[in-house]
Every structure is written in C-alpha cells, then in structure tokens.
mmCIF file of C-alpha atoms in Angstrom:
data_model
loop_
_atom_site.group_PDB
_atom_site.id
_atom_site.type_symbol
_atom_site.label_atom_id
_atom_site.label_comp_id
_atom_site.label_asym_id
_atom_site.label_seq_id
_atom_site.Cartn_x
_atom_site.Cartn_y
_atom_site.Cartn_z
ATOM 1 C CA MET A 1 136.714 13.533 39.880
ATOM 2 C CA PRO A 2 137.308 11.256 37.538
ATOM 3 C CA ASP A 3 134.604 9.087 36.114
ATOM 4 C CA SER A 4 134.034 5.961 37.676
ATOM 5 C CA ALA A 5 131.813 3.982 35.611
ATOM 6 C CA SER A 6 132.406 1.276 33.987
ATOM 7 C CA PRO A 7 133.116 1.460 30.370
ATOM 8 C CA PRO A 8 130.376 -0.928 28.044
ATOM 9 C CA LEU A 9 131.361 -4.344 27.110
ATOM 10 C CA PRO A 10 132.172 -5.293 23.892
ATOM 11 C CA PRO A 11 129.384 -7.169 22.049
ATOM 12 C CA PRO A 12 129.522 -11.093 22.380
ATOM 13 C CA SER A 13 131.959 -12.751 19.871
ATOM 14 C CA PHE A 14 130.728 -15.625 17.392
ATOM 15 C CA ALA A 15 132.788 -17.933 19.762
ATOM 16 C CA ASP A 16 130.872 -16.491 22.697
ATOM 17 C CA LYS A 17 127.397 -17.260 21.257
ATOM 18 C CA LEU A 18 128.442 -20.898 20.770
ATOM 19 C CA GLY A 19 130.376 -21.459 24.084
ATOM 20 C CA PRO A 20 132.971 -23.667 24.131
ATOM 21 C CA LEU A 21 133.622 -27.150 22.517
ATOM 22 C CA ALA A 22 133.340 -30.031 24.829
ATOM 23 C CA ALA A 23 137.099 -31.714 24.370
ATOM 24 C CA GLU A 24 135.608 -34.821 26.201
ATOM 25 C CA ALA A 25 132.878 -35.362 23.892
ATOM 26 C CA ALA A 26 132.465 -38.090 21.207
ATOM 27 C CA GLY A 27 132.823 -37.310 17.840
ATOM 28 C CA PRO A 28 135.082 -35.837 15.581
ATOM 29 C CA LEU A 29 135.602 -31.699 16.134
ATOM 30 C CA TYR A 30 133.138 -30.774 13.202
ATOM 31 C CA LEU A 31 129.938 -32.447 14.450
ATOM 32 C CA ARG A 32 130.763 -30.951 17.421
ATOM 33 C CA LEU A 33 131.061 -27.610 15.783
ATOM 34 C CA GLN A 34 127.733 -28.287 13.754
ATOM 35 C CA ILE A 35 125.766 -29.570 17.249
ATOM 36 C CA ALA A 36 127.266 -26.208 18.859
ATOM 37 C CA MET A 37 126.168 -24.471 15.946
ATOM 38 C CA ARG A 38 122.634 -25.943 15.640
ATOM 39 C CA ASP A 39 121.779 -25.171 19.274
ATOM 40 C CA ALA A 40 122.530 -21.502 19.041
ATOM 41 C CA ILE A 41 120.258 -21.077 16.308
ATOM 42 C CA HIS A 42 117.484 -22.763 17.906
ATOM 43 C CA ALA A 43 117.778 -20.884 20.569
ATOM 44 C CA ARG A 44 117.993 -17.752 18.831
ATOM 45 C CA THR A 45 121.447 -16.885 20.061
ATOM 46 C CA LEU A 46 122.247 -16.941 16.133
ATOM 47 C CA MET A 47 119.170 -14.916 14.916
ATOM 48 C CA PRO A 48 117.459 -15.443 11.792
ATOM 49 C CA ASP A 49 118.987 -13.644 8.484
ATOM 50 C CA ARG A 50 121.952 -12.788 10.136
ATOM 51 C CA ALA A 51 125.295 -13.204 8.091
ATOM 52 C CA LEU A 52 128.151 -15.261 9.528
ATOM 53 C CA PRO A 53 131.910 -13.668 9.241
ATOM 54 C CA PRO A 54 133.945 -14.917 6.515
ATOM 55 C CA GLU A 55 134.744 -18.368 6.485
ATOM 56 C CA ARG A 56 138.864 -17.510 6.749
ATOM 57 C CA ASP A 57 137.883 -15.215 10.134
ATOM 58 C CA LEU A 58 135.352 -17.859 11.608
ATOM 59 C CA ALA A 59 137.869 -20.455 11.786
ATOM 60 C CA LYS A 60 140.365 -18.190 13.075
ATOM 61 C CA GLU A 61 137.975 -17.318 15.936
ATOM 62 C CA LEU A 62 136.943 -20.779 16.643
ATOM 63 C CA ASN A 63 140.421 -22.204 16.383
ATOM 64 C CA VAL A 64 139.329 -24.970 13.781
ATOM 65 C CA SER A 65 140.626 -25.600 10.306
ATOM 66 C CA ARG A 66 138.747 -24.134 7.137
ATOM 67 C CA ILE A 67 137.838 -27.892 6.520
ATOM 68 C CA THR A 68 136.658 -28.476 9.850
ATOM 69 C CA LEU A 69 134.296 -25.371 9.709
ATOM 70 C CA ARG A 70 132.852 -25.988 6.312
ATOM 71 C CA LYS A 71 132.050 -29.244 7.219
ATOM 72 C CA ALA A 72 130.268 -28.596 9.864
ATOM 73 C CA LEU A 73 128.829 -25.510 7.954
ATOM 74 C CA ASP A 74 127.685 -27.833 5.147
ATOM 75 C CA GLY A 75 126.312 -30.002 7.430
ATOM 76 C CA LEU A 76 124.058 -27.075 8.448
ATOM 77 C CA GLU A 77 122.749 -25.978 5.019
ATOM 78 C CA ARG A 78 121.881 -29.599 4.500
ATOM 79 C CA GLU A 79 119.603 -29.438 7.556
ATOM 80 C CA GLY A 80 118.304 -25.982 5.790
ATOM 81 C CA LEU A 81 119.499 -24.142 8.680
ATOM 82 C CA LEU A 82 122.048 -22.273 7.055
ATOM 83 C CA THR A 83 121.928 -20.614 3.441
ATOM 84 C CA ARG A 84 124.704 -19.176 0.999
ATOM 85 C CA ARG A 85 124.152 -16.845 -1.497
ATOM 86 C CA ARG A 86 126.108 -16.255 -3.763
ATOM 87 C CA GLY A 87 128.466 -13.133 -3.689
ATOM 88 C CA ALA A 88 126.801 -12.553 -0.198
ATOM 89 C CA GLY A 89 128.323 -14.997 2.170
ATOM 90 C CA THR A 90 126.340 -17.595 4.786
ATOM 91 C CA PHE A 91 123.302 -16.239 6.522
ATOM 92 C CA VAL A 92 121.450 -18.063 9.295
ATOM 93 C CA ALA A 93 118.075 -19.396 7.352
ATOM 94 C CA SER A 94 114.778 -17.704 8.141
ATOM 95 C CA ARG A 95 111.912 -20.034 7.603
ATOM 96 C CA LEU A 96 108.608 -18.450 6.827
ATOM 97 C CA GLU A 97 105.398 -19.847 8.332
ATOM 98 C CA LYS A 98 102.200 -20.069 6.587
ATOM 99 C CA SER A 99 98.943 -20.471 8.678
ATOM 100 C CA PHE A 100 96.165 -22.449 7.192
ATOM 101 C CA ALA A 101 93.511 -20.418 9.995
ATOM 102 C CA LYS A 102 94.034 -17.502 7.545
ATOM 103 C CA LEU A 103 92.887 -16.883 4.320
ATOM 104 C CA THR A 104 95.514 -14.384 3.058
ATOM 105 C CA SER A 105 97.674 -14.309 -0.169
ATOM 106 C CA PHE A 106 101.342 -14.327 -0.360
ATOM 107 C CA SER A 107 102.022 -11.066 -0.242
ATOM 108 C CA GLU A 108 100.078 -10.250 2.912
ATOM 109 C CA ASP A 109 101.852 -13.247 4.441
ATOM 110 C CA MET A 110 105.297 -11.980 3.839
ATOM 111 C CA ARG A 111 104.088 -8.524 4.858
ATOM 112 C CA SER A 112 102.546 -9.517 8.202
ATOM 113 C CA ARG A 113 106.073 -10.810 8.689
ATOM 114 C CA GLY A 114 108.093 -7.875 8.186
ATOM 115 C CA ARG A 115 109.197 -9.082 5.049
ATOM 116 C CA LYS A 116 109.643 -7.717 1.657
ATOM 117 C CA PRO A 117 107.552 -9.812 -0.861
ATOM 118 C CA ALA A 118 108.364 -9.531 -4.487
ATOM 119 C CA SER A 119 107.494 -11.178 -7.902
ATOM 120 C CA LYS A 120 109.249 -12.328 -10.839
ATOM 121 C CA TRP A 121 106.842 -13.121 -13.868
ATOM 122 C CA LEU A 122 107.702 -16.315 -15.878
ATOM 123 C CA SER A 123 104.219 -15.751 -18.008
ATOM 124 C CA ARG A 124 101.072 -13.408 -18.161
ATOM 125 C CA THR A 125 98.807 -15.449 -20.604
ATOM 126 C CA SER A 126 94.682 -16.024 -21.378
ATOM 127 C CA GLY A 127 93.625 -18.987 -23.007
ATOM 128 C CA LEU A 128 90.744 -21.456 -22.805
ATOM 129 C CA VAL A 129 90.316 -24.050 -19.550
ATOM 130 C CA THR A 130 91.978 -26.774 -19.875
ATOM 131 C CA PRO A 131 90.053 -30.370 -18.883
ATOM 132 C CA SER A 132 92.259 -30.613 -15.487
ATOM 133 C CA GLU A 133 91.519 -27.217 -14.545
ATOM 134 C CA ALA A 134 87.592 -27.114 -15.420
ATOM 135 C CA MET A 135 87.489 -30.435 -13.157
ATOM 136 C CA ALA A 136 89.229 -27.858 -10.531
ATOM 137 C CA LEU A 137 87.438 -24.919 -10.670
ATOM 138 C CA GLY A 138 83.997 -26.334 -11.469
ATOM 139 C CA VAL A 139 83.642 -24.680 -15.132
ATOM 140 C CA SER A 140 82.281 -25.336 -18.289
ATOM 141 C CA PRO A 141 84.328 -26.524 -20.822
ATOM 142 C CA GLY A 142 85.620 -23.565 -23.220
ATOM 143 C CA THR A 143 85.674 -21.069 -20.073
ATOM 144 C CA GLU A 144 88.219 -18.374 -20.826
ATOM 145 C CA VAL A 145 91.087 -18.017 -18.066
ATOM 146 C CA TYR A 146 93.929 -15.884 -17.384
ATOM 147 C CA ARG A 147 96.894 -17.955 -16.146
ATOM 148 C CA PHE A 148 99.851 -16.426 -14.372
ATOM 149 C CA ARG A 149 103.077 -18.172 -13.122
ATOM 150 C CA ARG A 150 105.630 -16.363 -11.126
ATOM 151 C CA LEU A 151 108.356 -16.859 -9.091
ATOM 152 C CA ARG A 152 108.001 -15.346 -5.496
ATOM 153 C CA TYR A 153 110.727 -13.578 -2.888
ATOM 154 C CA ALA A 154 110.796 -12.709 0.516
ATOM 155 C CA ASP A 155 113.363 -10.031 0.953
ATOM 156 C CA GLY A 156 115.312 -11.056 -2.045
ATOM 157 C CA LEU A 157 115.123 -14.633 -1.711
ATOM 158 C CA VAL A 158 112.935 -16.969 -3.578
ATOM 159 C CA VAL A 159 110.877 -19.250 -1.802
ATOM 160 C CA ALA A 160 108.286 -20.308 -4.492
ATOM 161 C CA LEU A 161 107.006 -21.009 -7.859
ATOM 162 C CA GLU A 162 103.500 -20.355 -7.962
ATOM 163 C CA THR A 163 100.912 -20.679 -10.993
ATOM 164 C CA SER A 164 97.324 -19.066 -10.616
ATOM 165 C CA VAL A 165 94.573 -19.831 -13.053
ATOM 166 C CA VAL A 166 91.429 -17.266 -12.688
ATOM 167 C CA PRO A 167 88.165 -17.470 -14.488
ATOM 168 C CA ALA A 168 88.292 -14.105 -17.164
ATOM 169 C CA TRP A 169 85.123 -13.156 -15.839
ATOM 170 C CA CYS A 170 86.971 -12.690 -12.418
ATOM 171 C CA LEU A 171 89.188 -9.770 -13.682
ATOM 172 C CA PRO A 172 89.563 -7.152 -16.521
ATOM 173 C CA SER A 173 92.289 -8.208 -18.147
ATOM 174 C CA ALA A 174 95.515 -10.389 -17.318
ATOM 175 C CA GLU A 175 97.127 -7.147 -17.015
ATOM 176 C CA ALA A 176 95.061 -5.978 -13.915
ATOM 177 C CA VAL A 177 97.587 -8.100 -11.327
ATOM 178 C CA THR A 178 100.868 -6.656 -11.065
ATOM 179 C CA ASP A 179 102.506 -7.638 -7.433
ATOM 180 C CA SER A 180 99.332 -9.294 -5.744
ATOM 181 C CA LEU A 181 96.502 -11.253 -7.138
ATOM 182 C CA TYR A 182 94.512 -10.839 -4.307
ATOM 183 C CA ASP A 183 94.199 -7.124 -4.600
ATOM 184 C CA ALA A 184 93.392 -7.461 -8.077
ATOM 185 C CA LEU A 185 90.519 -9.874 -7.259
ATOM 186 C CA ASP A 186 89.487 -7.311 -4.334
ATOM 187 C CA GLY A 187 89.311 -4.525 -6.934
ATOM 188 C CA ALA A 188 86.996 -6.359 -9.572
ATOM 189 C CA GLY A 189 84.797 -7.669 -6.747
ATOM 190 C CA PHE A 190 85.991 -11.159 -6.447
ATOM 191 C CA ARG A 191 88.145 -11.730 -3.884
ATOM 192 C CA PRO A 192 88.029 -15.506 -2.403
ATOM 193 C CA VAL A 193 86.018 -15.350 0.949
ATOM 194 C CA ARG A 194 86.887 -19.137 1.412
ATOM 195 C CA ALA A 195 88.922 -21.727 0.230
ATOM 196 C CA LEU A 196 89.851 -25.203 0.148
ATOM 197 C CA GLN A 197 93.540 -26.014 0.436
ATOM 198 C CA ARG A 198 95.516 -29.301 0.552
ATOM 199 C CA LEU A 199 99.135 -30.102 0.966
ATOM 200 C CA ARG A 200 101.961 -32.575 0.079
ATOM 201 C CA GLY A 201 105.629 -33.305 0.222
ATOM 202 C CA ILE A 202 106.806 -33.217 -3.119
ATOM 203 C CA ALA A 203 110.608 -34.006 -5.017
ATOM 204 C CA PHE A 204 111.457 -30.898 -6.874
ATOM 205 C CA THR A 205 111.827 -31.996 -10.564
ATOM 206 C CA PRO A 206 115.034 -30.382 -12.488
ATOM 207 C CA ASP A 207 113.443 -27.505 -13.760
ATOM 208 C CA GLN A 208 111.507 -26.601 -10.655
ATOM 209 C CA ALA A 209 114.830 -27.385 -9.211
ATOM 210 C CA GLU A 210 116.804 -24.797 -11.060
ATOM 211 C CA LYS A 211 114.254 -21.771 -10.908
ATOM 212 C CA LEU A 212 114.397 -22.053 -7.248
ATOM 213 C CA GLY A 213 118.120 -22.212 -6.625
ATOM 214 C CA VAL A 214 118.084 -26.090 -5.087
ATOM 215 C CA GLN A 215 118.998 -29.440 -6.255
ATOM 216 C CA PRO A 216 116.816 -31.886 -7.987
ATOM 217 C CA ARG A 217 115.023 -34.254 -5.739
ATOM 218 C CA ASP A 218 115.506 -31.562 -2.552
ATOM 219 C CA PRO A 219 112.333 -31.678 -0.813
ATOM 220 C CA GLY A 220 109.429 -29.094 -1.234
ATOM 221 C CA LEU A 221 105.894 -28.184 -0.066
ATOM 222 C CA TYR A 222 102.883 -28.547 -2.779
ATOM 223 C CA ILE A 223 100.198 -26.284 -2.148
ATOM 224 C CA GLU A 224 96.633 -26.178 -3.838
ATOM 225 C CA ARG A 225 94.426 -23.922 -3.398
ATOM 226 C CA ARG A 226 90.817 -23.244 -4.849
ATOM 227 C CA GLY A 227 89.451 -20.139 -3.934
ATOM 228 C CA PHE A 228 85.593 -19.029 -4.227
ATOM 229 C CA SER A 229 84.309 -15.660 -3.810
ATOM 230 C CA ALA A 230 80.900 -14.427 -2.237
ATOM 231 C CA ASP A 231 78.794 -15.761 -4.816
ATOM 232 C CA GLY A 232 79.866 -19.227 -4.723
ATOM 233 C CA ARG A 233 81.625 -19.412 -7.832
ATOM 234 C CA SER A 234 85.329 -20.508 -8.033
ATOM 235 C CA CYS A 235 87.518 -17.305 -8.347
ATOM 236 C CA GLU A 236 91.044 -18.926 -8.326
ATOM 237 C CA LEU A 237 92.679 -22.238 -8.435
ATOM 238 C CA THR A 238 96.700 -21.574 -7.433
ATOM 239 C CA ARG A 239 99.392 -24.261 -6.956
ATOM 240 C CA SER A 240 102.083 -23.400 -5.232
ATOM 241 C CA TYR A 241 105.542 -25.329 -4.882
ATOM 242 C CA TYR A 242 107.471 -23.922 -1.973
ATOM 243 C CA ARG A 243 111.008 -24.671 -0.978
ATOM 244 C CA GLY A 244 110.888 -27.474 2.011
ATOM 245 C CA ASP A 245 114.324 -25.505 3.613
ATOM 246 C CA ALA A 246 112.303 -21.882 3.756
ATOM 247 C CA TYR A 247 108.731 -22.370 4.933
ATOM 248 C CA ASP A 248 106.849 -23.889 7.409
ATOM 249 C CA VAL A 249 103.002 -24.627 7.260
ATOM 250 C CA VAL A 250 101.312 -24.031 11.071
ATOM 251 C CA ALA A 251 97.761 -24.855 12.080
ATOM 252 C CA GLU A 252 96.313 -24.141 15.220
ATOM 253 C CA LEU A 253 94.294 -26.987 16.531
ATOM 254 C CA SER A 254 91.461 -27.218 19.279
ATOM 255 C CA ASP A 255 89.492 -29.766 20.761
ATOM 256 C CA PRO A 256 85.790 -30.040 19.579
ATOM 257 C CA ARG A 257 84.419 -30.867 22.819
#
C-alpha cells in the first residue's frame, strides 16, 4: 500500500512569522512593518541572535520596496532591537542581563547564559594609586596598583569597555590576569566576597563610542564596583561602560515585612 503519511510541513517563512500587515491600519507602510517586526521580536517569534534574510530577498518576500524595508529596519536598529554587523548582515539583537543579586565576573555571567566571553586588551600596567583611586579603594597614597583596561565581548559582539584597578598585594603580577580577573584573584586568595556597586545612565563620549561601535552621545550604562576580600580589604575597583542597546540590569526585590 502507498504511504499515506502526510509530508512534513515546511518551516514558516519570514512573512508567516510576521503575519499580514493590516492594510486599514493607520500610518505609513514602513511604520506598520516596523510595528509587526517589533511585536514578533518581543514575542520571540523572531529569536535573538538570528540573522534576517538579505534585504533584497526580504523585501521581495514581504512585497515591499527596499526603501520601505530599510526605513523599518533603521527604526528597529535605533530601538536596539536589531544590530547590523559589518560583512555579516542584520541580526535580531540579543540583550544580556546582569543580576545585582550575585557577585560574579563578566566571564561567569556570559558562560552562565551560554555565551562565549572574550576580551581585547587595551592596556595592562602597574603604578602608584591616584588620589581618586586611593579614595575609592580606601588605600594609602603611594600604594602600588595594577590597572587593566579592555573591551569585553559576548559571542563576538563588543558590549563593554572596562577598567579595573587592583592593589598590587592582591596579585603576583599584572600578567597573572589572562581571561578572568576573578579567576586570577581567586588563585591568589583575594577573590571578592562582597561588593558595593552603583549604576547610572550615561551618554558615550566620542572615544568610548568608537571603541564600542556605537555613536557619540548614544545611551549607555556605567557600573562601578568596589570589591572586598575575605579579610575586609578592598581588592578591586572596576568601572565598566556597557552598551545600552545590549545590556539590561535585573534586580530581584522582596517585601522586607
């Protein structure tokens, strides 16, 4: 007897994921397309980190002009919902979350989310503590410190510009830090066991924007952390500038009653 089983259904097309654009809806076509794509992203019908089809193919599938499509994509990129990667195409943005409830390093945060952390070193030096560093760390003037400045990546996308200052007694040398500062501090017996952390919104300077691949004055998150080792001494001062389109901060709150 012939096989009567139904053939498998083809995967949904991009247009199927968006659904029909309501012709009677108010507003220009590019705006209706932008709204439909935004809704699909929030509903995770369009998944984070997934590449969109090439513009020519996508415009044809959606039956819109490339100008209309590009205006919709530009709007979603400004909202931080899409990212354009040079030579690779347009992707649904993947926002990272940082919980303030746990004292973890950047590398640990990324691995816990299934991401691959990486760093690009900008400088790794030693010297005497500056007056502002001495005040923040609570150390005496003339204290020797190591300074680490680097770009932090998640799955190949730069998400943060980070500068760490560590008292020299916490590490055998500046070269002890390779991938993770906390791994190096742990190995030396000075991993932070508690920290004070503050956050505020900032606008990127031209230098910061260039390094992070965004525009000057784009919004970002500034996070400053002062870590303390088990003996109560300050062992870390880290100042990080995170891309506002790629990073969220999450805090779990409870009723104290």
